[in-house]
Amino acid sequence: HKKLAYLVTTHDDKEVMVLDVSAPSNIRELIGARTNLPGGWDGRSLYLHGSILFIGLESGGSDDLYALDASAALTTAAGFPILDSVELRGTALSLRASGNHLFLSKIVGTNQVEVWDISEPSNLQRLSTLPIANLLRLDLDENNLYAITSSAPAIHVIKNN
């Protein structure tokens, strides 16, 4: 059984990389899984939800959020197929998913959390937006979404219904 690590990078020819970390003394890149996304923007955040890999890019005025099919990570020779991509009009700082929802923190003038319907990864739909000042990242458990900020209150708890 292989253990894999998924990375976003600042390399224009491989914003997504996958490492086989099954043997910690012999970590190796799965070259075929390198994925070059359109445009020249840097990878900023990722979240693997089942076999769907969500990637957030540095804002560049084009598509900044991608849903990739990562089901063939061990066998692909040409990177991961893009299922959908959408323009965020901001930089995706942090991604978390639960059930049919993706929670995304982003910078766009002010910081905010967006909730996306990911029930159809080939048709991502923004459901709502919540502004939160000085947002740094998100975390998630079974019941709540946590927005971590750099100012008081440092943690905002948002119900995950």
PDB file of C-alpha atoms in Angstrom:
ATOM      1  CA  HIS A   1       0.000   0.000   0.000  1.00  0.00           C
ATOM      2  CA  LYS A   2       1.522   3.299  -1.153  1.00  0.00           C
ATOM      3  CA  LYS A   3       1.498   6.440   0.973  1.00  0.00           C
ATOM      4  CA  LEU A   4       1.369   9.607  -1.096  1.00  0.00           C
ATOM      5  CA  ALA A   5       2.019  13.277  -0.342  1.00  0.00           C
ATOM      6  CA  TYR A   6       0.437  15.919  -2.580  1.00  0.00           C
ATOM      7  CA  LEU A   7       2.204  19.274  -2.971  1.00  0.00           C
ATOM      8  CA  VAL A   8       1.493  22.595  -4.661  1.00  0.00           C
ATOM      9  CA  THR A   9       4.559  24.446  -5.906  1.00  0.00           C
ATOM     10  CA  THR A  10       5.753  27.690  -7.433  1.00  0.00           C
ATOM     11  CA  HIS A  11       7.128  25.895 -10.507  1.00  0.00           C
ATOM     12  CA  ASP A  12       5.293  26.930 -13.676  1.00  0.00           C
ATOM     13  CA  ASP A  13       5.697  23.502 -15.240  1.00  0.00           C
ATOM     14  CA  LYS A  14       4.434  21.555 -12.234  1.00  0.00           C
ATOM     15  CA  GLU A  15       2.098  23.384  -9.870  1.00  0.00           C
ATOM     16  CA  VAL A  16       1.085  19.958  -8.544  1.00  0.00           C
ATOM     17  CA  MET A  17       3.539  17.239  -7.502  1.00  0.00           C
ATOM     18  CA  VAL A  18       3.008  13.857  -5.859  1.00  0.00           C
ATOM     19  CA  LEU A  19       5.593  12.109  -3.696  1.00  0.00           C
ATOM     20  CA  ASP A  20       5.662   8.440  -2.755  1.00  0.00           C
ATOM     21  CA  VAL A  21       6.490   8.573   0.973  1.00  0.00           C
ATOM     22  CA  SER A  22       5.923   4.861   1.675  1.00  0.00           C
ATOM     23  CA  ALA A  23       9.616   4.466   2.523  1.00  0.00           C
ATOM     24  CA  PRO A  24      10.713   7.632   4.403  1.00  0.00           C
ATOM     25  CA  SER A  25      14.371   6.923   3.668  1.00  0.00           C
ATOM     26  CA  ASN A  26      13.603   6.754  -0.070  1.00  0.00           C
ATOM     27  CA  ILE A  27      11.036   9.456  -0.913  1.00  0.00           C
ATOM     28  CA  ARG A  28      10.531   9.797  -4.634  1.00  0.00           C
ATOM     29  CA  GLU A  29       8.458  11.941  -6.938  1.00  0.00           C
ATOM     30  CA  LEU A  30       5.854  10.298  -9.174  1.00  0.00           C
ATOM     31  CA  ILE A  31       6.939  12.148 -12.316  1.00  0.00           C
ATOM     32  CA  GLY A  32       3.836  11.155 -14.299  1.00  0.00           C
ATOM     33  CA  ALA A  33       1.589  12.870 -11.749  1.00  0.00           C
ATOM     34  CA  ARG A  34       3.194  16.292 -12.276  1.00  0.00           C
ATOM     35  CA  THR A  35       0.415  18.625 -13.309  1.00  0.00           C
ATOM     36  CA  ASN A  36       0.948  21.911 -15.096  1.00  0.00           C
ATOM     37  CA  LEU A  37      -2.109  24.131 -14.731  1.00  0.00           C
ATOM     38  CA  PRO A  38      -2.933  26.812 -17.326  1.00  0.00           C
ATOM     39  CA  GLY A  39      -1.282  30.211 -16.854  1.00  0.00           C
ATOM     40  CA  GLY A  40       1.825  31.040 -14.886  1.00  0.00           C
ATOM     41  CA  TRP A  41       0.404  31.415 -11.379  1.00  0.00           C
ATOM     42  CA  ASP A  42       1.855  29.684  -8.331  1.00  0.00           C
ATOM     43  CA  GLY A  43       0.109  26.939  -6.385  1.00  0.00           C
ATOM     44  CA  ARG A  44      -1.033  28.219  -2.989  1.00  0.00           C
ATOM     45  CA  SER A  45      -3.306  25.601  -1.358  1.00  0.00           C
ATOM     46  CA  LEU A  46      -4.644  22.085  -1.858  1.00  0.00           C
ATOM     47  CA  TYR A  47      -7.045  19.615  -0.348  1.00  0.00           C
ATOM     48  CA  LEU A  48      -7.558  15.981  -1.326  1.00  0.00           C
ATOM     49  CA  HIS A  49     -11.205  14.941  -0.865  1.00  0.00           C
ATOM     50  CA  GLY A  50     -11.613  11.295  -1.839  1.00  0.00           C
ATOM     51  CA  SER A  51     -10.077  11.109  -5.293  1.00  0.00           C
ATOM     52  CA  ILE A  52     -10.676  14.789  -6.111  1.00  0.00           C
ATOM     53  CA  LEU A  53      -7.757  17.158  -5.605  1.00  0.00           C
ATOM     54  CA  PHE A  54      -8.749  20.798  -5.134  1.00  0.00           C
ATOM     55  CA  ILE A  55      -6.030  23.332  -5.946  1.00  0.00           C
ATOM     56  CA  GLY A  56      -6.033  27.050  -5.136  1.00  0.00           C
ATOM     57  CA  LEU A  57      -3.661  29.330  -7.022  1.00  0.00           C
ATOM     58  CA  GLU A  58      -2.173  32.741  -6.415  1.00  0.00           C
ATOM     59  CA  SER A  59      -4.650  35.225  -7.861  1.00  0.00           C
ATOM     60  CA  GLY A  60      -3.862  36.032 -11.438  1.00  0.00           C
ATOM     61  CA  GLY A  61      -7.089  37.230 -12.988  1.00  0.00           C
ATOM     62  CA  SER A  62      -7.886  33.854 -14.513  1.00  0.00           C
ATOM     63  CA  ASP A  63      -9.087  30.589 -13.012  1.00  0.00           C
ATOM     64  CA  ASP A  64      -7.766  30.243  -9.464  1.00  0.00           C
ATOM     65  CA  LEU A  65      -9.595  27.148  -8.154  1.00  0.00           C
ATOM     66  CA  TYR A  66      -9.244  23.755  -9.827  1.00  0.00           C
ATOM     67  CA  ALA A  67     -10.849  20.361  -9.266  1.00  0.00           C
ATOM     68  CA  LEU A  68      -8.574  17.567 -10.526  1.00  0.00           C
ATOM     69  CA  ASP A  69      -9.222  13.844 -10.874  1.00  0.00           C
ATOM     70  CA  ALA A  70      -6.435  12.291  -8.759  1.00  0.00           C
ATOM     71  CA  SER A  71      -7.803   8.739  -8.878  1.00  0.00           C
ATOM     72  CA  ALA A  72      -4.900   7.472 -10.998  1.00  0.00           C
ATOM     73  CA  ALA A  73      -2.033   9.060  -9.043  1.00  0.00           C
ATOM     74  CA  LEU A  74       0.104   5.911  -9.215  1.00  0.00           C
ATOM     75  CA  THR A  75      -0.398   5.201 -12.916  1.00  0.00           C
ATOM     76  CA  THR A  76      -0.875   8.541 -14.700  1.00  0.00           C
ATOM     77  CA  ALA A  77       1.796   9.595 -17.168  1.00  0.00           C
ATOM     78  CA  ALA A  78       0.372  12.991 -18.106  1.00  0.00           C
ATOM     79  CA  GLY A  79      -0.728  14.681 -14.873  1.00  0.00           C
ATOM     80  CA  PHE A  80      -4.228  14.889 -13.447  1.00  0.00           C
ATOM     81  CA  PRO A  81      -7.224  15.701 -15.664  1.00  0.00           C
ATOM     82  CA  ILE A  82      -8.971  18.995 -14.879  1.00  0.00           C
ATOM     83  CA  LEU A  83     -12.626  18.413 -13.999  1.00  0.00           C
ATOM     84  CA  ASP A  84     -13.494  22.093 -13.515  1.00  0.00           C
ATOM     85  CA  SER A  85     -11.906  25.452 -12.843  1.00  0.00           C
ATOM     86  CA  VAL A  86     -13.376  28.734 -11.659  1.00  0.00           C
ATOM     87  CA  GLU A  87     -12.222  32.296 -11.176  1.00  0.00           C
ATOM     88  CA  LEU A  88     -12.046  33.307  -7.521  1.00  0.00           C
ATOM     89  CA  ARG A  89     -10.946  36.920  -8.051  1.00  0.00           C
ATOM     90  CA  GLY A  90      -8.584  36.419  -5.122  1.00  0.00           C
ATOM     91  CA  THR A  91      -5.866  34.163  -3.732  1.00  0.00           C
ATOM     92  CA  ALA A  92      -6.975  30.867  -2.173  1.00  0.00           C
ATOM     93  CA  LEU A  93      -5.183  30.624   1.175  1.00  0.00           C
ATOM     94  CA  SER A  94      -6.699  27.479   2.625  1.00  0.00           C
ATOM     95  CA  LEU A  95      -9.042  24.700   1.495  1.00  0.00           C
ATOM     96  CA  ARG A  96     -11.050  22.158   3.499  1.00  0.00           C
ATOM     97  CA  ALA A  97     -13.885  19.872   2.446  1.00  0.00           C
ATOM     98  CA  SER A  98     -16.644  17.942   4.170  1.00  0.00           C
ATOM     99  CA  GLY A  99     -19.342  15.974   2.386  1.00  0.00           C
ATOM    100  CA  ASN A 100     -20.507  17.989  -0.613  1.00  0.00           C
ATOM    101  CA  HIS A 101     -18.968  21.281   0.539  1.00  0.00           C
ATOM    102  CA  LEU A 102     -15.596  22.924   0.007  1.00  0.00           C
ATOM    103  CA  PHE A 103     -14.616  25.693   2.390  1.00  0.00           C
ATOM    104  CA  LEU A 104     -12.140  28.171   0.985  1.00  0.00           C
ATOM    105  CA  SER A 105     -10.396  31.101   2.643  1.00  0.00           C
ATOM    106  CA  LYS A 106      -9.218  33.804   0.291  1.00  0.00           C
ATOM    107  CA  ILE A 107      -7.747  37.267   0.048  1.00  0.00           C
ATOM    108  CA  VAL A 108      -9.615  39.683  -2.184  1.00  0.00           C
ATOM    109  CA  GLY A 109      -9.263  43.189  -0.766  1.00  0.00           C
ATOM    110  CA  THR A 110     -10.616  41.765   2.489  1.00  0.00           C
ATOM    111  CA  ASN A 111     -10.363  38.187   3.713  1.00  0.00           C
ATOM    112  CA  GLN A 112     -13.351  35.904   3.451  1.00  0.00           C
ATOM    113  CA  VAL A 113     -14.564  32.341   3.636  1.00  0.00           C
ATOM    114  CA  GLU A 114     -16.467  30.919   0.694  1.00  0.00           C
ATOM    115  CA  VAL A 115     -18.615  27.791   0.691  1.00  0.00           C
ATOM    116  CA  TRP A 116     -18.753  25.779  -2.542  1.00  0.00           C
ATOM    117  CA  ASP A 117     -21.006  22.933  -3.626  1.00  0.00           C
ATOM    118  CA  ILE A 118     -18.683  20.153  -4.834  1.00  0.00           C
ATOM    119  CA  SER A 119     -21.324  17.415  -5.256  1.00  0.00           C
ATOM    120  CA  GLU A 120     -20.469  17.522  -8.979  1.00  0.00           C
ATOM    121  CA  PRO A 121     -16.704  18.200  -9.190  1.00  0.00           C
ATOM    122  CA  SER A 122     -17.121  19.020 -12.884  1.00  0.00           C
ATOM    123  CA  ASN A 123     -19.561  21.828 -11.993  1.00  0.00           C
ATOM    124  CA  LEU A 124     -18.309  23.756  -8.941  1.00  0.00           C
ATOM    125  CA  GLN A 125     -20.870  26.221  -7.543  1.00  0.00           C
ATOM    126  CA  ARG A 126     -20.270  29.033  -5.038  1.00  0.00           C
ATOM    127  CA  LEU A 127     -22.993  28.944  -2.359  1.00  0.00           C
ATOM    128  CA  SER A 128     -22.072  31.735   0.055  1.00  0.00           C
ATOM    129  CA  THR A 129     -19.409  34.163   1.256  1.00  0.00           C
ATOM    130  CA  LEU A 130     -18.579  35.296   4.783  1.00  0.00           C
ATOM    131  CA  PRO A 131     -16.121  38.180   5.382  1.00  0.00           C
ATOM    132  CA  ILE A 132     -13.657  37.559   8.257  1.00  0.00           C
ATOM    133  CA  ALA A 133     -10.928  40.120   9.023  1.00  0.00           C
ATOM    134  CA  ASN A 134      -7.274  38.993   9.154  1.00  0.00           C
ATOM    135  CA  LEU A 135      -8.094  35.422   8.143  1.00  0.00           C
ATOM    136  CA  LEU A 136      -5.055  33.123   8.050  1.00  0.00           C
ATOM    137  CA  ARG A 137      -6.390  29.611   7.481  1.00  0.00           C
ATOM    138  CA  LEU A 138      -9.240  27.166   8.017  1.00  0.00           C
ATOM    139  CA  ASP A 139      -9.589  23.908   9.896  1.00  0.00           C
ATOM    140  CA  LEU A 140     -12.470  21.482  10.123  1.00  0.00           C
ATOM    141  CA  ASP A 141     -13.783  18.707  12.355  1.00  0.00           C
ATOM    142  CA  GLU A 142     -16.992  16.656  12.147  1.00  0.00           C
ATOM    143  CA  ASN A 143     -19.199  19.491  13.407  1.00  0.00           C
ATOM    144  CA  ASN A 144     -17.489  22.834  12.925  1.00  0.00           C
ATOM    145  CA  LEU A 145     -15.395  24.941  10.610  1.00  0.00           C
ATOM    146  CA  TYR A 146     -12.724  26.990  12.367  1.00  0.00           C
ATOM    147  CA  ALA A 147     -11.429  30.252  10.893  1.00  0.00           C
ATOM    148  CA  ILE A 148      -8.053  31.165  12.408  1.00  0.00           C
ATOM    149  CA  THR A 149      -7.208  34.875  12.336  1.00  0.00           C
ATOM    150  CA  SER A 150      -4.280  37.084  13.317  1.00  0.00           C
ATOM    151  CA  SER A 151      -6.430  39.319  15.536  1.00  0.00           C
ATOM    152  CA  ALA A 152      -8.887  38.912  18.410  1.00  0.00           C
ATOM    153  CA  PRO A 153     -10.880  36.769  18.430  1.00  0.00           C
ATOM    154  CA  ALA A 154      -8.171  34.472  17.065  1.00  0.00           C
ATOM    155  CA  ILE A 155     -10.580  31.598  16.319  1.00  0.00           C
ATOM    156  CA  HIS A 156     -14.048  31.932  14.804  1.00  0.00           C
ATOM    157  CA  VAL A 157     -16.262  28.853  15.019  1.00  0.00           C
ATOM    158  CA  ILE A 158     -18.642  28.399  12.127  1.00  0.00           C
ATOM    159  CA  LYS A 159     -21.234  25.625  12.280  1.00  0.00           C
ATOM    160  CA  ASN A 160     -20.967  23.024   9.543  1.00  0.00           C
ATOM    161  CA  ASN A 161     -24.621  22.161   8.842  1.00  0.00           C
TER     162      ASN A 161
END
